[in-house]
């Protein structure tokens, strides 16, 4: 049952992966989502730029390919990754899954944030992700949800993201 081919994609295969991320919010910090800077009274506290979409997405991509998570690959104590633009993490993740014979097919995202409202930034976020992942904007779902004023999201203590991805083999 187990052999080395389990590690890599076979022709026509698909895989599904899931990833989440959460960062504490602090006033005066920049809010960056999928590389888009969003005017905001607060932003994530993080070793990197705290881009929850790209972090959740990276873990979903790696998980679908059966790889280690971004916390293992990009240790938050490693000075090389301090203030790292998360786009570079995604590039590294795409390289890693590409070596295993996988590429993104479609993704779906949920961001949990009380404020600001993200609706007006939805299209620029999808456009950025489309370019980053080389998939059509139509293959990218992006929802924003508030915390209805309660809990860590509702009290603007945190921002969270959930990502689901589908990979397909690079050989079709
Ligand atoms: Mg993170």
PDB file of C-alpha atoms and ligand atoms in Angstrom:
ATOM      1  CA  UNK A   1       0.000   0.000   0.000  1.00  0.00           C
ATOM      2  CA  UNK A   2       2.721   2.500   0.906  1.00  0.00           C
ATOM      3  CA  UNK A   3       5.428   3.270  -1.563  1.00  0.00           C
ATOM      4  CA  UNK A   4       7.401   6.317  -2.634  1.00  0.00           C
ATOM      5  CA  UNK A   5       4.788   7.260  -5.244  1.00  0.00           C
ATOM      6  CA  UNK A   6       2.403   8.183  -2.368  1.00  0.00           C
ATOM      7  CA  UNK A   7       4.526  11.316  -1.911  1.00  0.00           C
ATOM      8  CA  UNK A   8       3.954  12.660  -5.416  1.00  0.00           C
ATOM      9  CA  UNK A   9       1.040  13.367  -7.689  1.00  0.00           C
ATOM     10  CA  UNK A  10      -0.078  10.802 -10.223  1.00  0.00           C
ATOM     11  CA  UNK A  11      -1.593  11.916 -13.533  1.00  0.00           C
ATOM     12  CA  UNK A  12      -5.096  13.333 -13.126  1.00  0.00           C
ATOM     13  CA  UNK A  13      -5.114  13.180  -9.313  1.00  0.00           C
ATOM     14  CA  UNK A  14      -6.649  15.840  -7.076  1.00  0.00           C
ATOM     15  CA  UNK A  15      -6.076  16.630  -3.401  1.00  0.00           C
ATOM     16  CA  UNK A  16      -7.861  18.819  -0.840  1.00  0.00           C
ATOM     17  CA  UNK A  17      -6.181  20.784   1.960  1.00  0.00           C
ATOM     18  CA  UNK A  18      -7.267  23.053   4.818  1.00  0.00           C
ATOM     19  CA  UNK A  19      -5.416  25.770   6.714  1.00  0.00           C
ATOM     20  CA  UNK A  20      -6.226  28.337   9.396  1.00  0.00           C
ATOM     21  CA  UNK A  21      -4.435  31.309  10.900  1.00  0.00           C
ATOM     22  CA  UNK A  22      -5.056  33.759  13.719  1.00  0.00           C
ATOM     23  CA  UNK A  23      -3.192  36.859  14.865  1.00  0.00           C
ATOM     24  CA  UNK A  24      -3.819  39.282  17.711  1.00  0.00           C
ATOM     25  CA  UNK A  25      -4.769  42.794  16.609  1.00  0.00           C
ATOM     26  CA  UNK A  26      -3.068  45.940  17.858  1.00  0.00           C
ATOM     27  CA  UNK A  27      -3.913  49.534  16.982  1.00  0.00           C
ATOM     28  CA  UNK A  28      -1.563  51.363  14.641  1.00  0.00           C
ATOM     29  CA  UNK A  29      -0.246  48.249  12.886  1.00  0.00           C
ATOM     30  CA  UNK A  30      -0.711  47.734   9.116  1.00  0.00           C
ATOM     31  CA  UNK A  31      -3.392  45.303   7.946  1.00  0.00           C
ATOM     32  CA  UNK A  32      -2.225  43.291   4.942  1.00  0.00           C
ATOM     33  CA  UNK A  33      -4.407  40.625   3.337  1.00  0.00           C
ATOM     34  CA  UNK A  34      -3.148  38.658   0.336  1.00  0.00           C
ATOM     35  CA  UNK A  35      -0.519  41.370  -0.094  1.00  0.00           C
ATOM     36  CA  UNK A  36      -3.153  44.149  -0.230  1.00  0.00           C
ATOM     37  CA  UNK A  37      -2.704  46.891   2.385  1.00  0.00           C
ATOM     38  CA  UNK A  38      -6.128  47.742   3.813  1.00  0.00           C
ATOM     39  CA  UNK A  39      -6.849  51.027   5.624  1.00  0.00           C
ATOM     40  CA  UNK A  40      -7.579  49.937   9.193  1.00  0.00           C
ATOM     41  CA  UNK A  41      -7.412  51.221  12.777  1.00  0.00           C
ATOM     42  CA  UNK A  42      -5.526  48.044  13.745  1.00  0.00           C
ATOM     43  CA  UNK A  43      -3.453  45.234  12.307  1.00  0.00           C
ATOM     44  CA  UNK A  44      -1.936  41.896  13.301  1.00  0.00           C
ATOM     45  CA  UNK A  45       0.912  41.413  15.760  1.00  0.00           C
ATOM     46  CA  UNK A  46       3.303  39.030  13.993  1.00  0.00           C
ATOM     47  CA  UNK A  47       6.900  38.011  13.369  1.00  0.00           C
ATOM     48  CA  UNK A  48       6.210  38.357   9.637  1.00  0.00           C
ATOM     49  CA  UNK A  49       3.664  40.742   8.068  1.00  0.00           C
ATOM     50  CA  UNK A  50       0.842  38.732   9.703  1.00  0.00           C
ATOM     51  CA  UNK A  51      -1.007  38.139   6.446  1.00  0.00           C
ATOM     52  CA  UNK A  52      -3.616  35.639   7.698  1.00  0.00           C
ATOM     53  CA  UNK A  53      -4.954  34.852   4.219  1.00  0.00           C
ATOM     54  CA  UNK A  54      -1.533  33.907   2.857  1.00  0.00           C
ATOM     55  CA  UNK A  55      -0.612  31.971   6.023  1.00  0.00           C
ATOM     56  CA  UNK A  56      -3.846  29.942   6.049  1.00  0.00           C
ATOM     57  CA  UNK A  57      -3.532  29.421   2.302  1.00  0.00           C
ATOM     58  CA  UNK A  58       0.098  28.267   2.565  1.00  0.00           C
ATOM     59  CA  UNK A  59      -0.824  25.680   5.194  1.00  0.00           C
ATOM     60  CA  UNK A  60      -3.742  24.458   3.084  1.00  0.00           C
ATOM     61  CA  UNK A  61      -1.466  24.084   0.037  1.00  0.00           C
ATOM     62  CA  UNK A  62       1.187  22.236   2.038  1.00  0.00           C
ATOM     63  CA  UNK A  63      -1.404  20.075   3.793  1.00  0.00           C
ATOM     64  CA  UNK A  64      -2.980  19.004   0.518  1.00  0.00           C
ATOM     65  CA  UNK A  65       0.446  17.948  -0.729  1.00  0.00           C
ATOM     66  CA  UNK A  66       1.192  16.073   2.513  1.00  0.00           C
ATOM     67  CA  UNK A  67       4.068  18.430   3.399  1.00  0.00           C
ATOM     68  CA  UNK A  68       5.142  19.974   6.698  1.00  0.00           C
ATOM     69  CA  UNK A  69       3.315  23.135   7.817  1.00  0.00           C
ATOM     70  CA  UNK A  70       4.622  26.709   7.466  1.00  0.00           C
ATOM     71  CA  UNK A  71       5.383  26.878  11.204  1.00  0.00           C
ATOM     72  CA  UNK A  72       7.939  24.107  10.669  1.00  0.00           C
ATOM     73  CA  UNK A  73       9.391  25.470   7.436  1.00  0.00           C
ATOM     74  CA  UNK A  74       9.382  29.162   8.446  1.00  0.00           C
ATOM     75  CA  UNK A  75      10.139  29.008  12.203  1.00  0.00           C
ATOM     76  CA  UNK A  76       9.054  32.242  13.879  1.00  0.00           C
ATOM     77  CA  UNK A  77      12.310  32.397  15.870  1.00  0.00           C
ATOM     78  CA  UNK A  78      14.394  32.406  12.681  1.00  0.00           C
ATOM     79  CA  UNK A  79      15.684  35.957  12.002  1.00  0.00           C
ATOM     80  CA  UNK A  80      15.666  35.239   8.237  1.00  0.00           C
ATOM     81  CA  UNK A  81      11.838  35.354   8.302  1.00  0.00           C
ATOM     82  CA  UNK A  82      11.439  38.501  10.411  1.00  0.00           C
ATOM     83  CA  UNK A  83       9.075  40.921   8.626  1.00  0.00           C
ATOM     84  CA  UNK A  84       9.093  38.568   5.643  1.00  0.00           C
ATOM     85  CA  UNK A  85       6.496  39.539   3.030  1.00  0.00           C
ATOM     86  CA  UNK A  86       4.160  36.536   3.087  1.00  0.00           C
ATOM     87  CA  UNK A  87       4.129  36.520  -0.708  1.00  0.00           C
ATOM     88  CA  UNK A  88       7.630  35.015  -0.423  1.00  0.00           C
ATOM     89  CA  UNK A  89       6.246  32.243   1.805  1.00  0.00           C
ATOM     90  CA  UNK A  90       3.621  31.437  -0.839  1.00  0.00           C
ATOM     91  CA  UNK A  91       6.284  31.395  -3.571  1.00  0.00           C
ATOM     92  CA  UNK A  92       8.328  28.924  -1.527  1.00  0.00           C
ATOM     93  CA  UNK A  93       5.230  26.801  -0.832  1.00  0.00           C
ATOM     94  CA  UNK A  94       4.315  26.714  -4.546  1.00  0.00           C
ATOM     95  CA  UNK A  95       7.862  25.628  -5.347  1.00  0.00           C
ATOM     96  CA  UNK A  96       7.648  22.858  -2.709  1.00  0.00           C
ATOM     97  CA  UNK A  97       4.300  21.464  -3.905  1.00  0.00           C
ATOM     98  CA  UNK A  98       5.390  21.870  -7.526  1.00  0.00           C
ATOM     99  CA  UNK A  99       8.346  19.578  -6.866  1.00  0.00           C
ATOM    100  CA  UNK A 100       5.815  16.994  -5.656  1.00  0.00           C
ATOM    101  CA  UNK A 101       3.837  17.369  -8.884  1.00  0.00           C
ATOM    102  CA  UNK A 102       0.975  19.591  -7.607  1.00  0.00           C
ATOM    103  CA  UNK A 103      -0.482  22.958  -8.546  1.00  0.00           C
ATOM    104  CA  UNK A 104      -3.507  24.911  -7.215  1.00  0.00           C
ATOM    105  CA  UNK A 105      -6.852  24.303  -8.934  1.00  0.00           C
ATOM    106  CA  UNK A 106      -9.226  26.387  -6.816  1.00  0.00           C
ATOM    107  CA  UNK A 107      -9.288  27.951  -3.354  1.00  0.00           C
ATOM    108  CA  UNK A 108     -11.951  29.172  -0.944  1.00  0.00           C
ATOM    109  CA  UNK A 109     -11.329  31.578   1.928  1.00  0.00           C
ATOM    110  CA  UNK A 110     -13.132  32.953   4.956  1.00  0.00           C
ATOM    111  CA  UNK A 111     -11.729  35.920   6.889  1.00  0.00           C
ATOM    112  CA  UNK A 112     -13.126  36.658  10.350  1.00  0.00           C
ATOM    113  CA  UNK A 113     -12.688  40.338  11.196  1.00  0.00           C
ATOM    114  CA  UNK A 114     -15.001  42.748  13.011  1.00  0.00           C
ATOM    115  CA  UNK A 115     -13.751  45.879  11.244  1.00  0.00           C
ATOM    116  CA  UNK A 116     -12.976  47.323   8.792  1.00  0.00           C
ATOM    117  CA  UNK A 117     -15.422  45.817   6.297  1.00  0.00           C
ATOM    118  CA  UNK A 118     -13.522  43.952   3.580  1.00  0.00           C
ATOM    119  CA  UNK A 119     -16.203  43.912   0.857  1.00  0.00           C
ATOM    120  CA  UNK A 120     -14.682  46.792  -1.118  1.00  0.00           C
ATOM    121  CA  UNK A 121     -11.262  45.059  -1.120  1.00  0.00           C
ATOM    122  CA  UNK A 122     -12.572  41.656  -2.169  1.00  0.00           C
ATOM    123  CA  UNK A 123     -11.810  42.073  -5.878  1.00  0.00           C
ATOM    124  CA  UNK A 124      -8.258  43.349  -5.355  1.00  0.00           C
ATOM    125  CA  UNK A 125      -7.587  40.456  -2.967  1.00  0.00           C
ATOM    126  CA  UNK A 126      -8.897  37.940  -5.526  1.00  0.00           C
ATOM    127  CA  UNK A 127      -6.827  39.601  -8.274  1.00  0.00           C
ATOM    128  CA  UNK A 128      -3.651  39.387  -6.179  1.00  0.00           C
ATOM    129  CA  UNK A 129      -4.304  35.729  -5.375  1.00  0.00           C
ATOM    130  CA  UNK A 130      -5.054  34.993  -9.006  1.00  0.00           C
ATOM    131  CA  UNK A 131      -1.654  36.361 -10.051  1.00  0.00           C
ATOM    132  CA  UNK A 132       0.177  34.711  -7.155  1.00  0.00           C
ATOM    133  CA  UNK A 133      -1.315  31.256  -7.769  1.00  0.00           C
ATOM    134  CA  UNK A 134      -1.687  31.421 -11.577  1.00  0.00           C
ATOM    135  CA  UNK A 135      -5.395  30.542 -11.409  1.00  0.00           C
ATOM    136  CA  UNK A 136      -8.439  32.473 -12.646  1.00  0.00           C
ATOM    137  CA  UNK A 137     -10.174  34.887 -10.218  1.00  0.00           C
ATOM    138  CA  UNK A 138     -13.256  32.730 -10.797  1.00  0.00           C
ATOM    139  CA  UNK A 139     -11.459  29.873  -9.035  1.00  0.00           C
ATOM    140  CA  UNK A 140     -11.035  31.989  -5.893  1.00  0.00           C
ATOM    141  CA  UNK A 141     -13.772  32.295  -3.254  1.00  0.00           C
ATOM    142  CA  UNK A 142     -13.384  35.002  -0.628  1.00  0.00           C
ATOM    143  CA  UNK A 143     -15.863  35.700   2.176  1.00  0.00           C
ATOM    144  CA  UNK A 144     -15.552  38.114   5.082  1.00  0.00           C
ATOM    145  CA  UNK A 145     -17.473  37.555   8.310  1.00  0.00           C
ATOM    146  CA  UNK A 146     -17.746  39.665  11.443  1.00  0.00           C
ATOM    147  CA  UNK A 147     -17.941  38.247  14.952  1.00  0.00           C
ATOM    148  CA  UNK A 148     -21.308  39.925  15.639  1.00  0.00           C
ATOM    149  CA  UNK A 149     -19.667  41.957  18.397  1.00  0.00           C
ATOM    150  CA  UNK A 150     -18.905  38.958  20.616  1.00  0.00           C
ATOM    151  CA  UNK A 151     -15.907  36.715  21.233  1.00  0.00           C
ATOM    152  CA  UNK A 152     -12.295  37.465  20.277  1.00  0.00           C
ATOM    153  CA  UNK A 153     -13.245  38.354  16.685  1.00  0.00           C
ATOM    154  CA  UNK A 154     -16.245  40.460  17.681  1.00  0.00           C
ATOM    155  CA  UNK A 155     -14.208  42.360  20.259  1.00  0.00           C
ATOM    156  CA  UNK A 156     -11.499  43.061  17.630  1.00  0.00           C
ATOM    157  CA  UNK A 157      -8.895  41.140  19.622  1.00  0.00           C
ATOM    158  CA  UNK A 158      -8.001  38.890  16.675  1.00  0.00           C
ATOM    159  CA  UNK A 159      -8.204  38.394  12.936  1.00  0.00           C
ATOM    160  CA  UNK A 160      -8.634  34.856  11.638  1.00  0.00           C
ATOM    161  CA  UNK A 161      -8.625  33.155   8.255  1.00  0.00           C
ATOM    162  CA  UNK A 162      -9.703  29.753   7.015  1.00  0.00           C
ATOM    163  CA  UNK A 163      -8.547  28.406   3.636  1.00  0.00           C
ATOM    164  CA  UNK A 164      -9.573  25.341   1.675  1.00  0.00           C
ATOM    165  CA  UNK A 165      -7.671  24.443  -1.482  1.00  0.00           C
ATOM    166  CA  UNK A 166      -7.906  21.867  -4.193  1.00  0.00           C
ATOM    167  CA  UNK A 167      -4.718  20.813  -5.929  1.00  0.00           C
ATOM    168  CA  UNK A 168      -4.436  19.007  -9.212  1.00  0.00           C
ATOM    169  CA  UNK A 169      -1.479  17.148 -10.585  1.00  0.00           C
ATOM    170  CA  UNK A 170       0.747  19.115 -12.910  1.00  0.00           C
ATOM    171  CA  UNK A 171       0.535  16.158 -15.318  1.00  0.00           C
ATOM    172  CA  UNK A 172      -2.963  15.983 -16.760  1.00  0.00           C
TER     173      UNK A 172
HETATM  174 MG1  LIG B   1       0.272  33.723  10.724  1.00  0.00          MG
END
